[in-house]
Coordinates of N, CA, C and O in Angstrom, one line a residue:
P290 N 229.5 72.9 268.8 CA 229.6 72.0 269.9 C 229.1 72.6 271.2 O 229.1 73.9 271.3
L291 N 228.6 71.8 272.1 CA 228.1 72.3 273.4 C 229.2 73.1 274.1 O 228.8 74.1 274.8
S292 N 230.4 72.7 274.0 CA 231.5 73.5 274.8 C 231.6 74.9 274.2 O 231.8 75.9 275.0
D293 N 231.3 75.1 272.9 CA 231.3 76.5 272.4 C 230.1 77.3 273.0 O 230.2 78.5 273.2
K294 N 229.0 76.6 273.1 CA 227.8 77.3 273.7 C 228.1 77.7 275.1 O 227.7 78.8 275.5
R295 N 228.7 76.9 275.9 CA 229.1 77.2 277.3 C 230.1 78.4 277.3 O 229.9 79.3 278.1
A296 N 231.0 78.3 276.4 CA 232.0 79.4 276.3 C 231.3 80.7 275.9 O 231.7 81.8 276.5
I297 N 230.4 80.7 275.0 CA 229.6 81.9 274.6 C 228.9 82.4 275.8 O 228.8 83.6 276.1
F298 N 228.2 81.5 276.5 CA 227.4 81.9 277.7 C 228.4 82.6 278.8 O 228.0 83.7 279.3
H299 N 229.5 82.0 279.0 CA 230.5 82.6 280.0 C 231.0 84.0 279.5 O 231.1 84.9 280.3
F300 N 231.2 84.1 278.2 CA 231.7 85.3 277.6 C 230.6 86.4 277.8 O 230.9 87.5 278.2
L301 N 229.4 86.1 277.5 CA 228.3 87.1 277.6 C 228.0 87.5 279.0 O 227.7 88.6 279.3
C302 N 228.1 86.5 279.9 CA 227.8 86.8 281.3 C 228.9 87.7 281.8 O 228.6 88.7 282.6
H303 N 230.1 87.5 281.4 CA 231.3 88.3 281.9 C 231.1 89.7 281.3 O 231.4 90.7 282.0
K304 N 230.7 89.8 280.1 CA 230.5 91.1 279.4 C 229.3 91.9 280.0 O 229.4 93.2 280.1
H305 N 228.2 91.3 280.3 CA 227.0 92.0 280.5 C 226.6 92.0 282.0 O 225.5 92.5 282.3
T306 N 227.4 91.4 282.9 CA 227.0 91.4 284.3 C 228.2 91.8 285.2 O 229.3 91.9 284.7
D307 N 227.9 92.1 286.4 CA 228.9 92.4 287.4 C 229.3 91.2 288.2 O 230.0 91.3 289.2
L308 N 228.9 90.0 287.7 CA 229.2 88.8 288.5 C 230.7 88.5 288.4 O 231.3 88.8 287.4
S309 N 231.2 88.0 289.5 CA 232.6 87.5 289.5 C 232.7 86.3 288.7 O 231.7 85.6 288.4
L310 N 234.0 85.9 288.3 CA 234.2 84.7 287.6 C 233.7 83.5 288.4 O 233.1 82.6 287.8
K311 N 233.8 83.5 289.7 CA 233.3 82.4 290.5 C 231.8 82.3 290.5 O 231.3 81.2 290.4
E312 N 231.2 83.5 290.5 CA 229.7 83.5 290.5 C 229.2 83.0 289.1 O 228.2 82.3 289.1
I313 N 229.9 83.4 288.1 CA 229.5 82.9 286.7 C 229.6 81.3 286.7 O 228.7 80.6 286.2
G314 N 230.7 80.8 287.2 CA 230.9 79.4 287.3 C 229.9 78.6 288.1 O 229.6 77.5 287.9
Q315 N 229.4 79.3 289.2 CA 228.5 78.6 290.1 C 227.1 78.6 289.6 O 226.2 77.9 290.1
H316 N 226.8 79.4 288.5 CA 225.4 79.5 288.0 C 224.9 78.1 287.6 O 223.7 77.8 287.8
V317 N 225.7 77.2 287.1 CA 225.2 75.9 286.7 C 224.8 75.0 287.8 O 224.1 74.0 287.6
A318 N 225.2 75.3 289.0 CA 224.9 74.5 290.2 C 223.4 74.4 290.4 O 222.9 73.4 290.9
Q319 N 222.7 75.5 290.0 CA 221.2 75.5 290.2 C 220.5 74.4 289.3 O 219.4 74.1 289.5
Y320 N 221.3 73.9 288.3 CA 220.8 72.9 287.4 C 221.3 71.5 287.8 O 221.2 70.6 287.0
G321 N 222.0 71.4 288.9 CA 222.5 70.1 289.4 C 223.8 69.7 288.9 O 224.3 68.6 289.0
R322 N 224.5 70.7 288.2 CA 225.9 70.4 287.7 C 226.9 70.9 288.7 O 226.7 71.7 289.5
E323 N 228.1 70.3 288.5 CA 229.2 70.8 289.3 C 229.6 72.2 288.8 O 229.8 72.4 287.6
P324 N 229.8 73.1 289.7 CA 230.2 74.5 289.3 C 231.6 74.5 288.5 O 232.4 73.6 288.8
Y325 N 231.7 75.4 287.6 CA 233.0 75.6 287.0 C 233.9 76.5 287.8 O 233.4 77.4 288.5
N326 N 235.2 76.3 287.8 CA 236.0 77.2 288.6 C 236.4 78.4 287.7 O 236.1 78.4 286.5
H327 N 237.0 79.4 288.4 CA 237.3 80.7 287.7 C 238.2 80.5 286.5 O 238.1 81.1 285.5
A328 N 239.1 79.5 286.6 CA 240.1 79.2 285.5 C 239.3 78.8 284.2 O 239.7 79.1 283.1
T329 N 238.3 78.0 284.4 CA 237.5 77.5 283.3 C 236.8 78.7 282.6 O 236.7 78.7 281.4
I330 N 236.3 79.6 283.4 CA 235.6 80.7 282.9 C 236.5 81.6 282.1 O 236.2 82.0 281.0
I331 N 237.7 81.8 282.6 CA 238.7 82.6 281.9 C 239.1 81.9 280.6 O 239.1 82.6 279.6
H332 N 239.3 80.6 280.6 CA 239.6 79.9 279.4 C 238.5 80.1 278.4 O 238.7 80.3 277.2
N333 N 237.2 80.0 278.8 CA 236.1 80.1 277.9 C 236.0 81.5 277.3 O 235.6 81.6 276.1
I334 N 236.3 82.5 278.1 CA 236.2 83.9 277.6 C 237.3 84.0 276.5 O 237.1 84.6 275.4
K335 N 238.5 83.6 276.8 CA 239.6 83.6 275.8 C 239.3 82.8 274.6 O 239.6 83.3 273.5
K336 N 238.7 81.6 274.8 CA 238.3 80.8 273.7 C 237.4 81.5 272.7 O 237.5 81.5 271.5
T337 N 236.4 82.2 273.3 CA 235.4 82.9 272.5 C 236.0 84.0 271.7 O 235.8 84.2 270.5
K338 N 236.9 84.8 272.4 CA 237.6 85.9 271.7 C 238.5 85.4 270.6 O 238.5 86.0 269.5
T339 N 239.1 84.3 270.8 CA 240.0 83.7 269.8 C 239.1 83.2 268.6 O 239.5 83.4 267.4
L340 N 238.0 82.5 268.9 CA 237.1 82.1 267.8 C 236.6 83.3 267.0 O 236.5 83.2 265.8
M341 N 236.3 84.4 267.6 CA 235.9 85.6 266.9 C 236.9 86.1 266.0 O 236.6 86.6 264.9
Q342 N 238.2 86.0 266.3 CA 239.3 86.4 265.5 C 239.5 85.5 264.3 O 239.9 85.9 263.2
I343 N 239.3 84.2 264.5 CA 239.6 83.2 263.5 C 238.5 83.0 262.5 O 238.7 82.8 261.4
D344 N 237.3 82.9 263.1 CA 236.1 82.5 262.3 C 235.2 83.7 262.2 O 234.5 84.1 263.1
K345 N 235.2 84.4 261.0 CA 234.4 85.6 260.8 C 232.9 85.3 260.9 O 232.1 86.2 261.4
R346 N 232.4 84.2 260.5 CA 231.0 83.8 260.5 C 230.6 83.7 262.0 O 229.5 84.2 262.4
F347 N 231.4 83.1 262.8 CA 231.2 83.0 264.2 C 231.1 84.4 264.8 O 230.2 84.7 265.6
A348 N 232.1 85.2 264.5 CA 232.1 86.6 265.0 C 230.8 87.4 264.7 O 230.2 88.0 265.5
I349 N 230.3 87.2 263.4 CA 229.1 87.9 263.0 C 227.9 87.4 263.8 O 227.1 88.1 264.3
D350 N 227.8 86.0 263.9 CA 226.7 85.4 264.7 C 226.7 85.9 266.1 O 225.7 86.2 266.7
L351 N 227.9 85.9 266.7 CA 228.0 86.3 268.1 C 227.7 87.8 268.3 O 227.0 88.2 269.3
L352 N 228.1 88.6 267.3 CA 227.7 90.1 267.4 C 226.2 90.2 267.3 O 225.6 91.1 268.0
H353 N 225.5 89.4 266.6 CA 224.0 89.4 266.5 C 223.4 89.0 267.9 O 222.5 89.6 268.4
I354 N 224.0 87.9 268.4 CA 223.5 87.5 269.7 C 223.7 88.5 270.8 O 222.9 88.8 271.6
D355 N 224.9 89.1 270.7 CA 225.3 90.2 271.7 C 224.3 91.4 271.6 O 223.9 91.9 272.6
A356 N 224.0 91.8 270.4 CA 223.1 92.9 270.1 C 221.7 92.5 270.7 O 221.1 93.4 271.4
Y357 N 221.3 91.3 270.5 CA 220.0 90.9 271.1 C 220.0 90.9 272.6 O 219.1 91.5 273.2
V358 N 221.1 90.4 273.2 CA 221.2 90.4 274.7 C 221.2 91.9 275.2 O 220.5 92.2 276.1
T359 N 222.0 92.7 274.5 CA 222.1 94.1 274.9 C 220.7 94.8 274.9 O 220.3 95.5 275.8
N360 N 220.0 94.6 273.8 CA 218.6 95.2 273.7 C 217.7 94.7 274.7 O 216.9 95.4 275.3
W361 N 217.8 93.4 275.0 CA 216.9 92.8 276.0 C 217.2 93.4 277.4 O 216.3 93.7 278.1
I362 N 218.5 93.6 277.7 CA 218.9 94.2 279.0 C 218.3 95.6 279.1 O 217.8 96.0 280.1
K363 N 218.5 96.4 278.0 CA 218.0 97.7 278.0 C 216.5 97.8 278.3 O 216.0 98.6 279.0
Q364 N 215.7 96.9 277.6 CA 214.3 96.8 277.8 C 213.9 96.4 279.2 O 213.1 97.0 279.8
Y365 N 214.6 95.4 279.7 CA 214.4 94.9 281.1 C 214.7 96.0 282.1 O 213.9 96.2 283.0
E366 N 215.8 96.7 281.9 CA 216.1 97.8 282.9 C 215.1 98.9 282.8 O 214.8 99.5 283.8
G367 N 214.6 99.2 281.6 CA 213.6 100.3 281.4 C 212.3 99.9 282.1 O 211.7 100.8 282.7
V368 N 211.9 98.7 282.1 CA 210.7 98.2 282.7 C 210.8 98.2 284.2 O 209.9 98.4 284.9
H369 N 212.0 97.8 284.7 CA 212.2 97.6 286.1 C 212.9 98.7 286.8 O 213.3 98.6 288.0
Q370 N 212.9 99.9 286.2 CA 213.5 101.1 286.9 C 212.6 101.6 288.0 O 211.4 101.6 287.8
T371 N 213.1 102.0 289.1 CA 212.3 102.6 290.2 C 212.3 104.1 290.0 O 213.2 104.7 289.5
A372 N 211.1 104.6 290.3 CA 211.0 106.1 290.1 C 211.6 106.9 291.2 O 211.8 106.5 292.3

């Protein structure tokens, strides 16, 4: 469901960025949506962690997505480092 995709997005943003919960929630405003509050972001992070514990297939899929994001970040940082 779409709500799971949002939860995964919030989980990965929280894990891979230094953005505050409020900043993560405000990200959607650039697409004309009402921003999510910090409580929604916390709920989605917990929801994702719980799904990972309950659903092993979900956990494996998310680990693959997380590995992809991690590798992309490393490549991006490598290209954009200042000398």
